[in-house]
Amino acid sequence: MIRAVYPGSFDPITNGHIYIAERAAALFDELIFAILINPDKASTFSQEERQIMASEALAHLPNVRVKYFNGLLVDFMRQQESRIIIRGLRALSEFDYEFQLAQMNRQLAPEIETFFMATDAKYSYLSSSGLKTAFRFGGDVSEMVPPGVYARMKDKIRRNDK
Ligand code: PNS
């Protein structure tokens, strides 16, 4: 039984994240979609909202479970008895940050491996923060997120900006 963990802020989940989750779920017996709850960093969506949006968006994948964590990722990994971290890569520019993260995690927990998965070219531009900015200024982002997320964005982001 091989269990992998796909960690991130997922604020909110996008079609790019779903694409990586689908491909990882096809490779491993179980995938934990792990949402970081960082009490020191403001997020647009609450823990509960992020969890609901992710659960809805990944409901078609029976071997994916959505959970949240705070503190160190490697502690969560050990708690979940998983040794594989999945990270999606969009562009080479992300490599420095991702490599640093992977090496820090290796230093903290040498038994854990980070697997990088390439996103689909059609999602290479897509990020949660870019998406929110585009939406805030009236851009059409309906093709970038699942319908449930789009509905919540309309409700939350534009309302807050009024
Ligand atoms: O979606 P993100 O924000 O790029 O995800 C980053 C994440 C959640 C993977 C990373 O910030 C993380 O693992 N945070 C938990 C704290 C931790 O373990 N840090 C150690 C490595 S510096």
Coordinates of N, CA and C and ligand atoms in Angstrom, one line a residue:
M1 N 0.9 -1.2 0.0 CA 0.0 0.0 0.0 C 0.9 1.2 0.0
I2 N 0.9 2.0 -1.1 CA 1.7 3.2 -1.1 C 0.8 4.4 -1.0
R3 N 1.0 5.2 0.0 CA 0.2 6.4 0.2 C 1.1 7.6 -0.1
A4 N 0.6 8.5 -0.9 CA 1.3 9.8 -1.2 C 0.5 11.0 -0.6
V5 N 1.2 12.1 -0.4 CA 0.6 13.3 0.1 C 0.9 14.4 -0.8
Y6 N -0.2 15.1 -1.2 CA 0.0 16.3 -2.1 C -0.4 17.5 -1.3
P7 N 0.7 18.2 -0.8 CA 0.4 19.3 0.1 C 0.4 20.7 -0.6
G8 N -0.3 21.6 0.0 CA -0.3 23.0 -0.6 C -1.3 23.9 0.2
S9 N -1.3 25.1 -0.2 CA -2.2 26.1 0.4 C -3.6 25.9 -0.2
F10 N -3.7 25.7 -1.4 CA -5.0 25.4 -2.1 C -6.0 26.4 -1.7
D11 N -5.7 27.7 -2.0 CA -6.5 28.8 -1.5 C -7.0 29.7 -2.7
P12 N -7.9 29.1 -3.6 CA -8.6 27.9 -3.6 C -7.9 26.8 -4.5
I13 N -8.5 25.6 -4.5 CA -8.1 24.6 -5.5 C -8.4 25.1 -6.9
T14 N -7.5 24.8 -7.8 CA -7.7 25.2 -9.2 C -7.8 23.9 -10.1
N15 N -8.1 24.1 -11.4 CA -8.1 22.9 -12.3 C -6.7 22.4 -12.4
G16 N -5.7 23.2 -12.2 CA -4.3 22.7 -12.3 C -4.0 21.7 -11.2
H17 N -4.5 22.1 -10.0 CA -4.3 21.1 -8.8 C -5.0 19.8 -9.1
I18 N -6.2 20.0 -9.6 CA -7.1 18.8 -9.8 C -6.4 17.8 -10.8
Y19 N -5.8 18.4 -11.8 CA -5.0 17.7 -12.9 C -3.9 16.9 -12.2
I20 N -3.1 17.5 -11.3 CA -2.0 16.8 -10.6 C -2.6 15.7 -9.7
A21 N -3.7 16.0 -9.0 CA -4.3 15.1 -8.1 C -4.8 13.8 -8.8
E22 N -5.4 14.1 -10.0 CA -5.9 12.9 -10.8 C -4.7 12.0 -11.2
R23 N -3.6 12.6 -11.7 CA -2.5 11.8 -12.2 C -1.8 11.1 -11.0
A24 N -1.7 11.8 -9.9 CA -1.1 11.1 -8.7 C -1.9 10.0 -8.2
A25 N -3.3 10.2 -8.2 CA -4.2 9.2 -7.7 C -4.1 8.0 -8.6
A26 N -3.8 8.1 -9.8 CA -3.7 7.0 -10.7 C -2.4 6.2 -10.5
L27 N -1.4 6.8 -9.8 CA -0.1 6.1 -9.6 C 0.0 5.5 -8.3
F28 N -0.7 6.0 -7.3 CA -0.5 5.5 -5.9 C -1.8 4.9 -5.4
D29 N -1.7 4.1 -4.4 CA -2.9 3.4 -3.8 C -3.8 4.4 -3.2
E30 N -3.2 5.4 -2.5 CA -4.0 6.4 -1.8 C -3.3 7.8 -1.9
L31 N -4.0 8.8 -2.1 CA -3.5 10.1 -2.1 C -4.2 11.0 -1.1
I32 N -3.4 11.6 -0.2 CA -3.9 12.6 0.7 C -3.7 14.0 0.2
F33 N -4.8 14.7 0.0 CA -4.7 16.1 -0.5 C -4.7 16.9 0.8
A34 N -3.5 17.5 1.1 CA -3.2 18.0 2.4 C -3.2 19.6 2.4
I35 N -4.2 20.2 3.0 CA -4.3 21.7 2.9 C -3.5 22.3 4.1
L36 N -2.6 23.1 3.9 CA -1.8 23.8 4.9 C -2.7 24.9 5.6
I37 N -2.9 24.8 6.9 CA -3.5 25.8 7.6 C -2.4 26.6 8.4
N38 N -2.2 27.8 7.9 CA -1.1 28.6 8.5 C -1.7 29.8 9.3
P39 N -1.7 29.7 10.6 CA -2.4 30.7 11.4 C -1.7 32.1 11.3
D40 N -0.5 32.1 10.8 CA 0.3 33.3 10.7 C 0.1 34.0 9.4
K41 N -0.6 33.3 8.5 CA -0.7 33.9 7.1 C -2.2 34.0 6.8
A42 N -2.6 35.2 6.4 CA -4.0 35.3 6.0 C -4.3 34.6 4.7
S43 N -5.4 33.9 4.8 CA -5.9 33.2 3.5 C -7.2 33.8 3.1
T44 N -7.5 33.6 1.8 CA -8.8 34.2 1.3 C -9.9 33.3 1.8
F45 N -9.7 32.0 1.7 CA -10.8 31.1 2.2 C -10.4 30.4 3.5
S46 N -11.4 30.1 4.3 CA -11.1 29.5 5.6 C -10.7 28.0 5.4
Q47 N -10.2 27.4 6.5 CA -9.9 26.0 6.4 C -11.1 25.2 5.9
E48 N -12.2 25.5 6.5 CA -13.4 24.7 6.2 C -13.8 24.9 4.7
E49 N -13.8 26.1 4.3 CA -14.1 26.4 2.9 C -13.2 25.7 1.9
R50 N -11.9 25.8 2.2 CA -10.9 25.1 1.3 C -11.1 23.6 1.3
Q51 N -11.4 23.1 2.5 CA -11.7 21.6 2.6 C -12.9 21.2 1.8
I52 N -14.0 22.0 1.9 CA -15.2 21.6 1.2 C -15.0 21.7 -0.3
M53 N -14.4 22.8 -0.7 CA -14.1 23.0 -2.2 C -13.3 21.9 -2.8
A54 N -12.2 21.5 -2.0 CA -11.4 20.4 -2.5 C -12.1 19.1 -2.5
S55 N -12.9 18.8 -1.5 CA -13.6 17.5 -1.4 C -14.6 17.4 -2.5
E56 N -15.3 18.5 -2.8 CA -16.2 18.5 -4.0 C -15.5 18.3 -5.3
A57 N -14.4 19.0 -5.5 CA -13.7 18.9 -6.7 C -13.0 17.6 -7.0
L58 N -12.7 16.8 -5.9 CA -12.0 15.6 -6.0 C -12.9 14.4 -5.7
A59 N -14.2 14.6 -5.6 CA -15.1 13.5 -5.2 C -15.1 12.4 -6.2
H60 N -14.7 12.6 -7.5 CA -14.7 11.6 -8.5 C -13.5 10.6 -8.3
L61 N -12.6 10.9 -7.4 CA -11.4 10.1 -7.2 C -11.5 9.4 -5.9
P62 N -11.9 8.1 -5.9 CA -12.2 7.3 -4.7 C -11.0 7.1 -3.8
N63 N -9.8 7.2 -4.3 CA -8.7 6.9 -3.4 C -8.0 8.2 -2.9
V64 N -8.7 9.3 -3.0 CA -8.2 10.6 -2.6 C -8.9 11.0 -1.3
R65 N -8.2 11.4 -0.3 CA -8.8 11.9 0.9 C -8.3 13.3 1.2
V66 N -9.2 14.2 1.5 CA -8.8 15.6 1.8 C -8.6 15.8 3.3
K67 N -7.4 16.3 3.7 CA -7.2 16.6 5.1 C -6.5 17.9 5.2
Y68 N -6.3 18.4 6.4 CA -5.6 19.7 6.6 C -4.5 19.4 7.6
F69 N -3.5 20.3 7.6 CA -2.4 20.2 8.6 C -1.9 21.6 9.0
N70 N -1.3 21.6 10.1 CA -0.5 22.8 10.4 C 0.8 22.4 11.0
G71 N 1.8 23.3 11.1 CA 3.1 22.9 11.6 C 3.9 22.3 10.4
L72 N 4.8 21.4 10.7 CA 5.7 20.9 9.7 C 5.1 19.8 8.8
L73 N 5.4 19.9 7.6 CA 4.9 18.9 6.6 C 5.4 17.5 7.0
V74 N 6.7 17.5 7.3 CA 7.3 16.1 7.6 C 6.6 15.5 8.8
D75 N 6.2 16.3 9.8 CA 5.5 15.7 10.9 C 4.2 15.1 10.5
F76 N 3.5 15.8 9.6 CA 2.2 15.3 9.1 C 2.4 14.1 8.3
M77 N 3.5 14.1 7.5 CA 3.8 12.9 6.7 C 4.0 11.6 7.6
R78 N 4.7 11.8 8.6 CA 5.0 10.7 9.6 C 3.7 10.3 10.2
Q79 N 2.9 11.2 10.6 CA 1.6 10.9 11.2 C 0.7 10.1 10.3
Q80 N 0.8 10.4 9.0 CA 0.0 9.8 8.0 C 0.6 8.5 7.4
E81 N 1.8 8.2 7.9 CA 2.6 7.0 7.5 C 2.8 7.0 6.0
S82 N 3.2 8.2 5.5 CA 3.5 8.4 4.0 C 4.9 8.9 3.9
R83 N 5.6 8.4 2.8 CA 7.0 8.8 2.5 C 7.1 9.5 1.2
I84 N 6.0 9.9 0.6 CA 6.0 10.5 -0.7 C 5.3 11.8 -0.7
I85 N 6.0 12.9 -1.0 CA 5.4 14.2 -1.2 C 5.3 14.5 -2.7
I86 N 4.1 14.9 -3.1 CA 3.9 15.3 -4.5 C 3.8 16.8 -4.6
R87 N 4.6 17.3 -5.6 CA 4.5 18.7 -5.9 C 4.4 18.9 -7.4
G88 N 3.5 19.8 -7.8 CA 3.3 20.1 -9.2 C 4.3 21.2 -9.6
L89 N 4.8 21.0 -10.8 CA 5.7 22.1 -11.3 C 5.1 22.7 -12.6
R90 N 5.1 24.0 -12.6 CA 4.5 24.6 -13.8 C 5.6 25.1 -14.7
A91 N 6.6 25.8 -14.1 CA 7.7 26.5 -14.9 C 9.0 26.3 -14.2
L92 N 10.0 26.5 -15.0 CA 11.4 26.3 -14.4 C 11.6 27.3 -13.3
S93 N 11.0 28.4 -13.4 CA 11.2 29.5 -12.4 C 10.8 29.0 -11.0
E94 N 10.0 28.0 -10.9 CA 9.6 27.5 -9.6 C 10.6 26.5 -9.0
F95 N 11.5 26.1 -9.8 CA 12.4 25.0 -9.4 C 13.2 25.4 -8.2
D96 N 13.8 26.6 -8.2 CA 14.6 27.0 -7.0 C 13.9 26.8 -5.7
Y97 N 12.7 27.4 -5.6 CA 11.9 27.3 -4.4 C 11.6 25.9 -4.1
E98 N 11.1 25.1 -5.1 CA 10.7 23.8 -4.8 C 11.9 22.9 -4.4
F99 N 13.0 23.1 -5.0 CA 14.2 22.3 -4.7 C 14.7 22.6 -3.3
Q100 N 14.6 23.9 -2.9 CA 14.9 24.3 -1.5 C 14.0 23.6 -0.5
L101 N 12.7 23.6 -0.8 CA 11.7 23.0 0.0 C 12.0 21.5 0.2
A102 N 12.3 20.9 -0.9 CA 12.5 19.4 -0.9 C 13.8 19.1 -0.1
Q103 N 14.8 20.0 -0.2 CA 16.0 19.7 0.5 C 15.9 19.9 2.0
M104 N 15.1 21.0 2.3 CA 14.8 21.2 3.7 C 14.1 20.0 4.3
N105 N 13.1 19.6 3.6 CA 12.3 18.4 4.1 C 13.2 17.2 4.2
R106 N 14.1 17.0 3.3 CA 15.0 15.8 3.3 C 15.9 15.9 4.5
Q107 N 16.4 17.1 4.8 CA 17.2 17.3 6.0 C 16.5 17.0 7.3
L108 N 15.2 17.4 7.3 CA 14.4 17.1 8.5 C 13.9 15.7 8.6
A109 N 13.7 15.0 7.4 CA 13.2 13.7 7.4 C 13.8 12.9 6.2
P110 N 14.9 12.3 6.4 CA 15.6 11.7 5.2 C 14.9 10.6 4.5
E111 N 13.9 10.0 5.2 CA 13.2 8.8 4.6 C 12.1 9.3 3.7
I112 N 11.9 10.6 3.7 CA 10.8 11.1 2.8 C 11.3 11.6 1.5
E113 N 10.6 11.3 0.4 CA 11.0 11.6 -0.9 C 10.0 12.6 -1.5
T114 N 10.5 13.6 -2.3 CA 9.6 14.5 -3.0 C 9.6 14.1 -4.4
F115 N 8.4 14.0 -5.0 CA 8.2 13.7 -6.4 C 7.6 14.9 -7.1
F116 N 8.2 15.3 -8.1 CA 7.7 16.5 -8.9 C 7.0 16.0 -10.1
M117 N 5.8 16.5 -10.3 CA 5.0 16.2 -11.5 C 4.7 17.4 -12.3
A118 N 4.9 17.3 -13.6 CA 4.8 18.4 -14.5 C 3.3 18.6 -14.8
T119 N 2.9 19.9 -14.7 CA 1.5 20.2 -15.0 C 1.2 20.1 -16.5
D120 N 0.0 20.1 -16.9 CA -0.3 20.1 -18.3 C 0.0 21.6 -18.8
A121 N 0.5 21.6 -20.1 CA 0.8 22.9 -20.6 C -0.3 23.9 -20.5
K122 N -1.5 23.4 -20.6 CA -2.7 24.4 -20.6 C -2.9 25.0 -19.2
Y123 N -2.2 24.5 -18.2 CA -2.4 25.1 -16.9 C -1.1 25.8 -16.4
S124 N -0.1 25.9 -17.3 CA 1.2 26.4 -16.9 C 1.1 27.8 -16.3
Y125 N 0.1 28.6 -16.7 CA 0.0 30.0 -16.3 C -0.8 30.1 -14.9
L126 N -1.4 29.0 -14.5 CA -2.4 29.1 -13.5 C -1.9 29.0 -12.1
S127 N -2.3 30.0 -11.3 CA -1.9 29.9 -9.8 C -3.1 30.5 -9.1
S128 N -3.2 30.0 -7.8 CA -4.4 30.5 -7.0 C -4.3 32.0 -6.8
S129 N -3.1 32.6 -6.7 CA -3.0 34.0 -6.4 C -3.3 34.8 -7.7
G130 N -2.8 34.4 -8.9 CA -3.1 35.0 -10.1 C -4.5 35.0 -10.5
L131 N -5.1 33.9 -10.2 CA -6.6 33.7 -10.4 C -7.4 34.7 -9.6
K132 N -7.0 34.8 -8.4 CA -7.8 35.7 -7.5 C -7.7 37.2 -8.0
T133 N -6.5 37.5 -8.4 CA -6.3 38.9 -8.8 C -7.1 39.1 -10.1
A134 N -7.0 38.2 -11.0 CA -7.7 38.3 -12.3 C -9.2 38.5 -12.0
F135 N -9.7 37.7 -11.1 CA -11.1 37.7 -10.8 C -11.5 39.0 -10.2
R136 N -10.7 39.4 -9.2 CA -11.0 40.7 -8.5 C -11.2 41.9 -9.5
F137 N -10.4 41.9 -10.6 CA -10.5 43.0 -11.5 C -11.4 42.6 -12.7
G138 N -12.3 41.6 -12.5 CA -13.3 41.4 -13.5 C -13.0 40.4 -14.6
G139 N -11.9 39.7 -14.5 CA -11.5 38.8 -15.5 C -12.4 37.5 -15.4
D140 N -12.5 36.9 -16.6 CA -13.3 35.6 -16.6 C -12.4 34.4 -16.3
V141 N -12.6 33.9 -15.1 CA -11.8 32.8 -14.6 C -12.6 31.5 -14.6
S142 N -13.7 31.5 -15.2 CA -14.6 30.3 -15.0 C -14.1 29.0 -15.6
E143 N -13.1 29.1 -16.5 CA -12.5 27.9 -17.1 C -11.3 27.4 -16.3
M144 N -11.0 28.1 -15.2 CA -9.7 27.8 -14.5 C -10.0 27.1 -13.2
V145 N -11.3 27.0 -12.8 CA -11.6 26.4 -11.5 C -12.9 25.6 -11.7
P146 N -13.2 24.6 -10.8 CA -14.4 23.9 -10.9 C -15.6 24.8 -10.6
P147 N -16.8 24.5 -11.0 CA -18.0 25.4 -10.8 C -18.2 25.7 -9.4
G148 N -18.0 24.8 -8.4 CA -18.2 25.0 -7.0 C -17.3 26.1 -6.5
V149 N -16.1 26.1 -7.0 CA -15.1 27.1 -6.5 C -15.5 28.5 -7.1
Y150 N -15.9 28.5 -8.4 CA -16.2 29.7 -9.0 C -17.4 30.4 -8.3
A151 N -18.4 29.6 -7.9 CA -19.5 30.1 -7.2 C -19.1 30.7 -5.9
R152 N -18.2 30.1 -5.2 CA -17.7 30.6 -3.9 C -16.8 31.9 -4.1
M153 N -16.1 31.9 -5.2 CA -15.3 33.1 -5.4 C -16.2 34.3 -5.7
K154 N -17.3 34.1 -6.4 CA -18.2 35.2 -6.7 C -18.8 35.7 -5.4
D155 N -19.1 34.8 -4.6 CA -19.7 35.1 -3.3 C -18.8 35.9 -2.4
K156 N -17.5 35.4 -2.3 CA -16.6 35.9 -1.3 C -15.8 37.1 -1.8
I157 N -15.1 36.9 -2.9 CA -14.1 37.9 -3.3 C -14.7 39.2 -3.7
R158 N -15.7 39.1 -4.6 CA -16.3 40.4 -5.1 C -17.1 41.1 -4.0
R159 N -17.7 40.3 -3.1 CA -18.5 40.8 -2.0 C -17.6 41.6 -1.1
N160 N -16.5 41.0 -0.7 CA -15.5 41.6 0.2 C -14.9 42.9 -0.3
D161 N -14.9 43.0 -1.7 CA -14.2 44.1 -2.3 C -15.2 45.3 -2.4
K162 N -16.5 45.1 -2.1 CA -17.4 46.2 -2.3 C -17.4 47.1 -1.1
Ligands
PNS1 O1 0.8 25.8 -2.2 P1 2.0 26.2 -1.5 O2 1.8 27.4 -0.7 O3 3.2 26.4 -2.5 O4 2.5 25.0 -0.5 C1 3.6 25.2 0.3 C2 3.7 24.1 1.3 C3 2.4 24.0 2.1 C4 4.0 22.7 0.7 C5 4.9 24.4 2.3 O5 4.8 25.8 2.7 C6 4.9 23.6 3.6 O6 5.1 22.4 3.6 N1 4.6 24.2 4.7 C7 4.5 23.6 6.0 C8 5.7 24.0 6.9 C9 7.0 23.2 6.6 O7 7.0 22.0 6.7 N2 8.1 23.8 6.2 C10 9.3 23.1 6.0 C11 9.9 23.3 4.7 S1 10.6 25.0 4.6

